[in-house]
PDB file of C-alpha atoms in Angstrom:
ATOM      1  CA  MET A   1      25.351   2.488  -7.437  1.00 60.00           C
ATOM      2  CA  LYS A   2      22.737   1.068  -9.767  1.00 72.00           C
ATOM      3  CA  SER A   3      19.872   3.368 -10.699  1.00 80.00           C
ATOM      4  CA  PHE A   4      16.333   2.064 -11.284  1.00 86.00           C
ATOM      5  CA  ASN A   5      13.299   3.157 -13.209  1.00 93.00           C
ATOM      6  CA  THR A   6      11.271   3.458  -9.972  1.00 96.00           C
ATOM      7  CA  LYS A   7       7.656   2.243  -9.863  1.00 97.00           C
ATOM      8  CA  ILE A   8       5.538   4.000  -7.240  1.00 98.00           C
ATOM      9  CA  LEU A   9       2.536   1.914  -6.175  1.00 98.00           C
ATOM     10  CA  ALA A  10      -0.195   3.012  -3.737  1.00 98.00           C
ATOM     11  CA  VAL A  11      -2.301   0.514  -1.792  1.00 98.00           C
ATOM     12  CA  SER A  12      -5.571   2.297  -1.114  1.00 96.00           C
ATOM     13  CA  ASN A  13      -9.145   1.798  -0.008  1.00 94.00           C
ATOM     14  CA  GLN A  14     -10.909   4.264   2.284  1.00 90.00           C
ATOM     15  CA  LYS A  15     -12.843   1.399   3.830  1.00 89.00           C
ATOM     16  CA  GLY A  16     -11.114  -0.086   6.873  1.00 86.00           C
ATOM     17  CA  GLY A  17     -10.596  -3.763   7.475  1.00 88.00           C
ATOM     18  CA  VAL A  18     -10.061  -4.813   3.853  1.00 93.00           C
ATOM     19  CA  GLY A  19      -6.452  -6.017   4.248  1.00 93.00           C
ATOM     20  CA  LYS A  20      -4.923  -2.795   2.917  1.00 96.00           C
ATOM     21  CA  THR A  21      -1.975  -2.582   5.342  1.00 97.00           C
ATOM     22  CA  THR A  22      -1.411  -6.320   5.406  1.00 97.00           C
ATOM     23  CA  SER A  23      -1.178  -6.203   1.575  1.00 98.00           C
ATOM     24  CA  ALA A  24       1.156  -3.163   1.543  1.00 98.00           C
ATOM     25  CA  VAL A  25       3.528  -4.759   4.069  1.00 98.00           C
ATOM     26  CA  ASN A  26       3.595  -8.180   2.442  1.00 98.00           C
ATOM     27  CA  ILE A  27       3.843  -6.951  -1.147  1.00 98.00           C
ATOM     28  CA  ALA A  28       6.857  -4.843  -0.046  1.00 98.00           C
ATOM     29  CA  ALA A  29       8.415  -7.747   1.861  1.00 98.00           C
ATOM     30  CA  PHE A  30       8.069 -10.250  -0.971  1.00 98.00           C
ATOM     31  CA  LEU A  31       9.480  -7.778  -3.486  1.00 98.00           C
ATOM     32  CA  ALA A  32      12.478  -7.350  -1.211  1.00 98.00           C
ATOM     33  CA  ILE A  33      12.875 -11.154  -0.786  1.00 96.00           C
ATOM     34  CA  THR A  34      13.387 -11.295  -4.595  1.00 95.00           C
ATOM     35  CA  GLU A  35      16.364  -8.896  -4.039  1.00 96.00           C
ATOM     36  CA  THR A  36      14.387  -6.034  -5.469  1.00 96.00           C
ATOM     37  CA  PRO A  37      15.303  -2.777  -3.692  1.00 97.00           C
ATOM     38  CA  THR A  38      11.994  -1.664  -2.148  1.00 98.00           C
ATOM     39  CA  LEU A  39      10.819   1.185   0.057  1.00 98.00           C
ATOM     40  CA  LEU A  40       7.570   1.046   2.038  1.00 98.00           C
ATOM     41  CA  ILE A  41       6.053   4.418   3.017  1.00 98.00           C
ATOM     42  CA  ASP A  42       3.551   4.324   5.865  1.00 98.00           C
ATOM     43  CA  MET A  43       1.086   7.164   5.318  1.00 97.00           C
ATOM     44  CA  ASP A  44      -1.568   5.791   7.674  1.00 96.00           C
ATOM     45  CA  PRO A  45      -1.725   7.588  11.055  1.00 94.00           C
ATOM     46  CA  GLN A  46      -2.565   4.216  12.663  1.00 94.00           C
ATOM     47  CA  ALA A  47       1.070   3.231  11.801  1.00 95.00           C
ATOM     48  CA  ASN A  48       0.146  -0.446  11.420  1.00 96.00           C
ATOM     49  CA  ALA A  49       2.566  -0.940   8.530  1.00 97.00           C
ATOM     50  CA  SER A  50       5.362   0.360  10.759  1.00 97.00           C
ATOM     51  CA  THR A  51       4.516  -1.875  13.726  1.00 96.00           C
ATOM     52  CA  GLY A  52       3.985  -4.759  11.262  1.00 96.00           C
ATOM     53  CA  LEU A  53       7.668  -4.444  10.385  1.00 96.00           C
ATOM     54  CA  GLY A  54       8.801  -4.187  14.027  1.00 95.00           C
ATOM     55  CA  LEU A  55       9.006  -0.404  14.444  1.00 93.00           C
ATOM     56  CA  ASP A  56       7.568   1.426  17.472  1.00 87.00           C
ATOM     57  CA  PRO A  57       5.476   4.478  16.404  1.00 77.00           C
ATOM     58  CA  GLN A  58       6.225   6.066  19.829  1.00 81.00           C
ATOM     59  CA  SER A  59       9.970   6.126  19.098  1.00 85.00           C
ATOM     60  CA  ASP A  60      11.735   9.347  18.183  1.00 87.00           C
ATOM     61  CA  TYR A  61      12.703   8.386  14.609  1.00 92.00           C
ATOM     62  CA  LEU A  62      11.752  10.752  11.811  1.00 96.00           C
ATOM     63  CA  SER A  63       8.482   9.754  10.149  1.00 96.00           C
ATOM     64  CA  THR A  64       6.131  10.626   7.293  1.00 97.00           C
ATOM     65  CA  TYR A  65       4.825  13.438   9.573  1.00 95.00           C
ATOM     66  CA  ASP A  66       8.312  15.014   9.652  1.00 95.00           C
ATOM     67  CA  LEU A  67       8.552  14.605   5.901  1.00 96.00           C
ATOM     68  CA  LEU A  68       5.243  16.328   5.186  1.00 95.00           C
ATOM     69  CA  ILE A  69       4.990  18.879   7.964  1.00 94.00           C
ATOM     70  CA  ASN A  70       8.467  19.547   9.376  1.00 94.00           C
ATOM     71  CA  ASN A  71      10.246  19.782   6.025  1.00 91.00           C
ATOM     72  CA  LYS A  72      12.740  17.010   6.860  1.00 95.00           C
ATOM     73  CA  THR A  73      14.584  15.533   3.885  1.00 95.00           C
ATOM     74  CA  ILE A  74      13.320  12.143   2.747  1.00 97.00           C
ATOM     75  CA  LYS A  75      16.751  10.486   3.103  1.00 96.00           C
ATOM     76  CA  LYS A  76      16.743  11.261   6.861  1.00 96.00           C
ATOM     77  CA  CYS A  77      13.328   9.640   7.303  1.00 97.00           C
ATOM     78  CA  ILE A  78      14.265   6.235   5.770  1.00 97.00           C
ATOM     79  CA  GLN A  79      14.822   3.371   8.216  1.00 96.00           C
ATOM     80  CA  LYS A  80      16.247  -0.086   7.608  1.00 96.00           C
ATOM     81  CA  THR A  81      14.162  -3.192   8.315  1.00 96.00           C
ATOM     82  CA  GLU A  82      15.327  -6.730   9.114  1.00 94.00           C
ATOM     83  CA  ILE A  83      14.810  -7.700   5.447  1.00 96.00           C
ATOM     84  CA  LYS A  84      17.900  -6.811   3.485  1.00 95.00           C
ATOM     85  CA  TYR A  85      16.347  -5.056   0.448  1.00 97.00           C
ATOM     86  CA  LEU A  86      13.457  -3.438   2.331  1.00 98.00           C
ATOM     87  CA  ASP A  87      13.546   0.066   3.812  1.00 98.00           C
ATOM     88  CA  ILE A  88      10.660   1.963   5.394  1.00 98.00           C
ATOM     89  CA  ILE A  89       9.576   5.514   6.121  1.00 98.00           C
ATOM     90  CA  PRO A  90       7.524   4.881   9.218  1.00 97.00           C
ATOM     91  CA  SER A  91       4.382   6.656  10.312  1.00 96.00           C
ATOM     92  CA  SER A  92       3.714   8.350  13.594  1.00 91.00           C
ATOM     93  CA  THR A  93       0.516   8.970  15.592  1.00 88.00           C
ATOM     94  CA  LYS A  94       1.176  12.722  15.025  1.00 90.00           C
ATOM     95  CA  LEU A  95       0.201  12.134  11.384  1.00 92.00           C
ATOM     96  CA  ALA A  96      -3.446  12.136  12.525  1.00 89.00           C
ATOM     97  CA  GLY A  97      -3.283  15.936  12.849  1.00 91.00           C
ATOM     98  CA  ALA A  98      -1.440  16.443   9.584  1.00 91.00           C
ATOM     99  CA  GLU A  99      -4.676  16.771   7.543  1.00 87.00           C
ATOM    100  CA  ILE A 100      -5.434  20.055   9.345  1.00 89.00           C
ATOM    101  CA  GLU A 101      -1.843  21.310   9.164  1.00 92.00           C
ATOM    102  CA  LEU A 102      -1.632  20.591   5.444  1.00 90.00           C
ATOM    103  CA  VAL A 103      -4.648  22.754   4.617  1.00 87.00           C
ATOM    104  CA  SER A 104      -2.769  26.038   4.878  1.00 87.00           C
ATOM    105  CA  MET A 105       0.382  24.767   3.107  1.00 84.00           C
ATOM    106  CA  PHE A 106       1.437  25.781  -0.388  1.00 81.00           C
ATOM    107  CA  THR A 107       1.206  22.957  -3.014  1.00 85.00           C
ATOM    108  CA  ARG A 108      -0.241  20.830  -0.230  1.00 90.00           C
ATOM    109  CA  GLU A 109      -1.381  18.032  -2.571  1.00 93.00           C
ATOM    110  CA  SER A 110       2.073  17.328  -3.966  1.00 94.00           C
ATOM    111  CA  ILE A 111       4.437  17.554  -0.922  1.00 95.00           C
ATOM    112  CA  LEU A 112       4.999  13.781  -0.967  1.00 96.00           C
ATOM    113  CA  LYS A 113       5.496  13.696  -4.742  1.00 96.00           C
ATOM    114  CA  ASP A 114       8.116  16.460  -4.555  1.00 95.00           C
ATOM    115  CA  SER A 115       9.971  14.618  -1.753  1.00 95.00           C
ATOM    116  CA  LEU A 116      10.048  11.342  -3.704  1.00 96.00           C
ATOM    117  CA  GLY A 117      11.858  13.126  -6.549  1.00 93.00           C
ATOM    118  CA  ASN A 118      14.987  13.150  -4.341  1.00 93.00           C
ATOM    119  CA  ILE A 119      15.207   9.327  -4.157  1.00 96.00           C
ATOM    120  CA  TYR A 120      13.851   8.442  -7.592  1.00 94.00           C
ATOM    121  CA  GLY A 121      16.064   5.710  -9.022  1.00 94.00           C
ATOM    122  CA  LYS A 122      17.304   4.428  -5.657  1.00 96.00           C
ATOM    123  CA  TYR A 123      14.520   1.823  -5.345  1.00 97.00           C
ATOM    124  CA  LYS A 124      12.880  -0.389  -7.996  1.00 97.00           C
ATOM    125  CA  TYR A 125       9.551  -0.234  -6.121  1.00 98.00           C
ATOM    126  CA  ILE A 126       8.091   2.304  -3.701  1.00 98.00           C
ATOM    127  CA  ILE A 127       4.958   0.953  -1.999  1.00 98.00           C
ATOM    128  CA  ILE A 128       2.751   3.456  -0.167  1.00 98.00           C
ATOM    129  CA  ASP A 129       0.206   2.418   2.453  1.00 98.00           C
ATOM    130  CA  ALA A 130      -2.531   5.062   2.158  1.00 97.00           C
ATOM    131  CA  PRO A 131      -4.767   5.983   5.081  1.00 94.00           C
ATOM    132  CA  PRO A 132      -8.335   4.621   5.221  1.00 92.00           C
ATOM    133  CA  SER A 133      -9.878   7.981   4.284  1.00 90.00           C
ATOM    134  CA  LEU A 134     -10.055  10.276   1.259  1.00 88.00           C
ATOM    135  CA  GLY A 135      -8.496  13.395   2.784  1.00 91.00           C
ATOM    136  CA  LEU A 136      -5.289  15.286   1.977  1.00 93.00           C
ATOM    137  CA  LEU A 137      -3.018  12.437   3.053  1.00 95.00           C
ATOM    138  CA  THR A 138      -4.583  10.102   0.475  1.00 95.00           C
ATOM    139  CA  ILE A 139      -4.557  12.857  -2.131  1.00 95.00           C
ATOM    140  CA  ASN A 140      -0.813  13.218  -1.520  1.00 96.00           C
ATOM    141  CA  VAL A 141      -0.396   9.451  -1.933  1.00 97.00           C
ATOM    142  CA  LEU A 142      -2.340   9.266  -5.187  1.00 97.00           C
ATOM    143  CA  THR A 143      -0.652  12.371  -6.594  1.00 97.00           C
ATOM    144  CA  ALA A 144       2.760  10.813  -5.914  1.00 97.00           C
ATOM    145  CA  SER A 145       1.910   7.360  -7.317  1.00 98.00           C
ATOM    146  CA  GLN A 146       1.995   5.927 -10.833  1.00 98.00           C
ATOM    147  CA  SER A 147      -0.649   3.355 -10.023  1.00 98.00           C
ATOM    148  CA  VAL A 148      -2.912   2.080  -7.279  1.00 98.00           C
ATOM    149  CA  ILE A 149      -3.757  -1.423  -5.979  1.00 98.00           C
ATOM    150  CA  ILE A 150      -7.262  -1.549  -4.470  1.00 97.00           C
ATOM    151  CA  PRO A 151      -7.896  -4.391  -2.006  1.00 97.00           C
ATOM    152  CA  ILE A 152     -11.542  -5.538  -1.770  1.00 95.00           C
ATOM    153  CA  GLN A 153     -12.647  -7.998   0.917  1.00 94.00           C
ATOM    154  CA  CYS A 154     -15.040 -10.866   0.326  1.00 93.00           C
ATOM    155  CA  GLU A 155     -17.869  -9.623   2.541  1.00 89.00           C
ATOM    156  CA  TYR A 156     -21.291  -8.062   2.245  1.00 85.00           C
ATOM    157  CA  TYR A 157     -21.167  -4.515   0.815  1.00 86.00           C
ATOM    158  CA  ALA A 158     -17.669  -5.170  -0.567  1.00 85.00           C
ATOM    159  CA  LEU A 159     -18.163  -2.615  -3.314  1.00 85.00           C
ATOM    160  CA  ASP A 160     -19.777  -0.113  -0.938  1.00 83.00           C
ATOM    161  CA  GLY A 161     -18.046   3.224  -0.953  1.00 79.00           C
ATOM    162  CA  LEU A 162     -15.795   2.146  -3.829  1.00 88.00           C
ATOM    163  CA  SER A 163     -17.433   4.703  -6.166  1.00 87.00           C
ATOM    164  CA  GLN A 164     -16.047   7.465  -3.862  1.00 89.00           C
ATOM    165  CA  LEU A 165     -12.524   6.115  -4.230  1.00 92.00           C
ATOM    166  CA  LEU A 166     -12.869   5.767  -8.012  1.00 94.00           C
ATOM    167  CA  ASN A 167     -14.241   9.305  -8.152  1.00 93.00           C
ATOM    168  CA  THR A 168     -11.289  10.586  -6.154  1.00 93.00           C
ATOM    169  CA  ILE A 169      -8.933   8.756  -8.568  1.00 95.00           C
ATOM    170  CA  ARG A 170     -10.719  10.381 -11.515  1.00 95.00           C
ATOM    171  CA  LEU A 171     -10.410  13.837  -9.988  1.00 95.00           C
ATOM    172  CA  ILE A 172      -6.704  13.294  -9.319  1.00 95.00           C
ATOM    173  CA  GLN A 173      -6.182  12.071 -12.872  1.00 96.00           C
ATOM    174  CA  LYS A 174      -7.926  15.188 -14.155  1.00 96.00           C
ATOM    175  CA  ASN A 175      -6.270  17.802 -11.938  1.00 95.00           C
ATOM    176  CA  LEU A 176      -3.081  16.528 -10.278  1.00 95.00           C
ATOM    177  CA  ASN A 177      -1.729  13.300 -11.775  1.00 97.00           C
ATOM    178  CA  PRO A 178      -2.936  12.430 -15.315  1.00 97.00           C
ATOM    179  CA  GLU A 179      -0.587   9.370 -15.389  1.00 96.00           C
ATOM    180  CA  LEU A 180      -2.320   7.623 -12.440  1.00 97.00           C
ATOM    181  CA  ILE A 181      -3.830   4.251 -13.329  1.00 97.00           C
ATOM    182  CA  ILE A 182      -5.429   1.371 -11.456  1.00 97.00           C
ATOM    183  CA  GLU A 183      -2.710  -1.271 -11.227  1.00 97.00           C
ATOM    184  CA  GLY A 184      -5.007  -4.001 -10.041  1.00 98.00           C
ATOM    185  CA  ILE A 185      -7.906  -5.060  -7.845  1.00 97.00           C
ATOM    186  CA  LEU A 186      -6.900  -7.483  -5.080  1.00 98.00           C
ATOM    187  CA  ILE A 187      -9.492  -9.883  -3.622  1.00 97.00           C
ATOM    188  CA  THR A 188      -8.780 -10.394   0.072  1.00 97.00           C
ATOM    189  CA  MET A 189     -10.266 -12.592   2.875  1.00 95.00           C
ATOM    190  CA  TYR A 190     -11.384 -15.108   0.283  1.00 96.00           C
ATOM    191  CA  ASP A 191     -12.950 -18.389   1.410  1.00 94.00           C
ATOM    192  CA  SER A 192     -13.671 -20.847  -1.379  1.00 92.00           C
ATOM    193  CA  ARG A 193     -16.227 -22.669   0.855  1.00 93.00           C
ATOM    194  CA  LEU A 194     -18.470 -19.648   0.986  1.00 93.00           C
ATOM    195  CA  ASN A 195     -20.953 -18.706  -1.720  1.00 94.00           C
ATOM    196  CA  LEU A 196     -20.580 -15.100  -0.589  1.00 93.00           C
ATOM    197  CA  SER A 197     -16.882 -15.111  -1.600  1.00 94.00           C
ATOM    198  CA  LYS A 198     -17.763 -16.401  -5.024  1.00 94.00           C
ATOM    199  CA  GLN A 199     -20.541 -13.835  -5.404  1.00 93.00           C
ATOM    200  CA  VAL A 200     -18.147 -10.977  -4.489  1.00 93.00           C
ATOM    201  CA  VAL A 201     -15.550 -12.233  -6.964  1.00 95.00           C
ATOM    202  CA  ASN A 202     -18.190 -12.392  -9.721  1.00 94.00           C
ATOM    203  CA  GLU A 203     -19.360  -8.884  -8.918  1.00 92.00           C
ATOM    204  CA  VAL A 204     -15.842  -7.437  -8.822  1.00 94.00           C
ATOM    205  CA  GLU A 205     -14.804  -9.230 -12.038  1.00 95.00           C
ATOM    206  CA  GLU A 206     -17.940  -8.008 -13.777  1.00 94.00           C
ATOM    207  CA  TYR A 207     -17.105  -4.433 -12.807  1.00 92.00           C
ATOM    208  CA  PHE A 208     -13.294  -4.391 -13.250  1.00 95.00           C
ATOM    209  CA  GLY A 209     -12.710  -7.173 -15.789  1.00 96.00           C
ATOM    210  CA  ASP A 210      -9.024  -8.120 -16.317  1.00 95.00           C
ATOM    211  CA  LYS A 211      -7.857  -5.572 -13.692  1.00 97.00           C
ATOM    212  CA  VAL A 212      -8.642  -8.215 -11.031  1.00 97.00           C
ATOM    213  CA  TYR A 213      -5.536 -10.139  -9.938  1.00 98.00           C
ATOM    214  CA  LYS A 214      -5.670 -13.909 -10.561  1.00 98.00           C
ATOM    215  CA  THR A 215      -4.231 -14.378  -7.068  1.00 98.00           C
ATOM    216  CA  PHE A 216      -6.733 -14.125  -4.209  1.00 98.00           C
ATOM    217  CA  ILE A 217      -5.660 -13.630  -0.595  1.00 97.00           C
ATOM    218  CA  ASN A 218      -7.351 -16.388   1.423  1.00 97.00           C
ATOM    219  CA  ARG A 219      -8.599 -16.018   5.005  1.00 94.00           C
ATOM    220  CA  ASN A 220      -5.569 -17.123   6.989  1.00 94.00           C
ATOM    221  CA  VAL A 221      -5.042 -17.092  10.757  1.00 95.00           C
ATOM    222  CA  ARG A 222      -1.276 -16.856  10.493  1.00 96.00           C
ATOM    223  CA  LEU A 223      -1.575 -13.740   8.295  1.00 95.00           C
ATOM    224  CA  GLY A 224      -3.653 -12.127  11.039  1.00 93.00           C
ATOM    225  CA  GLU A 225      -1.132 -13.093  13.750  1.00 96.00           C
ATOM    226  CA  ALA A 226       2.030 -11.888  11.995  1.00 96.00           C
ATOM    227  CA  PRO A 227       1.648  -8.090  12.581  1.00 94.00           C
ATOM    228  CA  SER A 228       1.427  -8.549  16.356  1.00 94.00           C
ATOM    229  CA  HIS A 229       4.873 -10.160  16.162  1.00 96.00           C
ATOM    230  CA  GLY A 230       6.222  -7.210  14.097  1.00 95.00           C
ATOM    231  CA  LYS A 231       6.886  -9.462  11.111  1.00 96.00           C
ATOM    232  CA  PRO A 232       5.637  -9.838   7.559  1.00 97.00           C
ATOM    233  CA  ILE A 233       4.245 -13.317   6.833  1.00 97.00           C
ATOM    234  CA  ILE A 234       7.426 -14.454   5.050  1.00 97.00           C
ATOM    235  CA  LEU A 235       9.366 -14.125   8.321  1.00 96.00           C
ATOM    236  CA  TYR A 236       6.562 -15.220  10.629  1.00 97.00           C
ATOM    237  CA  ASP A 237       5.342 -18.338   8.800  1.00 97.00           C
ATOM    238  CA  PRO A 238       6.856 -18.792   5.312  1.00 97.00           C
ATOM    239  CA  THR A 239       4.927 -22.047   4.702  1.00 97.00           C
ATOM    240  CA  SER A 240       1.430 -20.622   5.457  1.00 97.00           C
ATOM    241  CA  THR A 241      -1.310 -20.147   2.899  1.00 97.00           C
ATOM    242  CA  GLY A 242      -1.028 -16.359   3.359  1.00 97.00           C
ATOM    243  CA  SER A 243       2.677 -16.494   2.588  1.00 98.00           C
ATOM    244  CA  LYS A 244       2.055 -18.511  -0.591  1.00 98.00           C
ATOM    245  CA  ASN A 245      -0.735 -16.096  -1.648  1.00 98.00           C
ATOM    246  CA  TYR A 246       1.452 -13.006  -1.361  1.00 98.00           C
ATOM    247  CA  MET A 247       4.357 -14.732  -3.083  1.00 98.00           C
ATOM    248  CA  ASP A 248       1.994 -15.556  -6.017  1.00 98.00           C
ATOM    249  CA  LEU A 249       0.654 -11.993  -6.029  1.00 98.00           C
ATOM    250  CA  VAL A 250       4.141 -10.451  -6.184  1.00 98.00           C
ATOM    251  CA  THR A 251       5.062 -12.849  -9.004  1.00 97.00           C
ATOM    252  CA  GLU A 252       1.983 -11.537 -10.843  1.00 97.00           C
ATOM    253  CA  ILE A 253       2.964  -7.896 -10.141  1.00 97.00           C
ATOM    254  CA  LEU A 254       6.529  -8.511 -11.366  1.00 96.00           C
ATOM    255  CA  GLN A 255       5.314 -10.247 -14.556  1.00 96.00           C
ATOM    256  CA  HIS A 256       2.873  -7.371 -15.223  1.00 94.00           C
ATOM    257  CA  ASN A 257       5.687  -4.863 -14.831  1.00 93.00           C
ATOM    258  CA  GLY A 258       8.127  -6.758 -17.032  1.00 80.00           C
TER     259      GLY A 258
END
């Protein structure tokens, strides 16, 4: 079996409603469509990435909770999806209590990282959907990742709270994962008709420079509908604007990673 130099990419922003999970699911799906072996790890207790790929968080499959808390092996937690090259480790609502359970655990910040060592080389990309908070679950995600994609929505106060995330990233670089870098800043919910969208883009580009992806994710109804059907946009409506945006984004990610 072919072995890969695995790239582990977190999608993180502690602010809710910025398109974080939508981006994690669709980046993973489009990578898989290019026949790139990809694993999506749902670390968000809301389990939206899992339901967005058609899994039921109430089912009795092993989840990221079992991986972190119940000491289950990572291989047992991996589930297939309906896309050939895409696997997932689903989340579970039980993960909401994991923050408290992790506090007393030894090497609690690196449990996910240590688990991923057992499948390194099996996938070309591992995409991790981080929770919308800066607690121990997110610390586990950032400690395990090589780089992080930060989605920022085109709305008032878009950069609000971002300094907290950047501060957390700096602390993790200093203490737990010196290799961690910002992979890119992703503009979401963009509407070219609105001055506000353009203002946000200018502000973000001024702050992050060439870290901002050239591809913006436009406001798109079909993109919003897809998760309720348990499908990524490529399966729900491959001709939609949202589908084209994520295809362009993944092309950019692949080019950037050679």
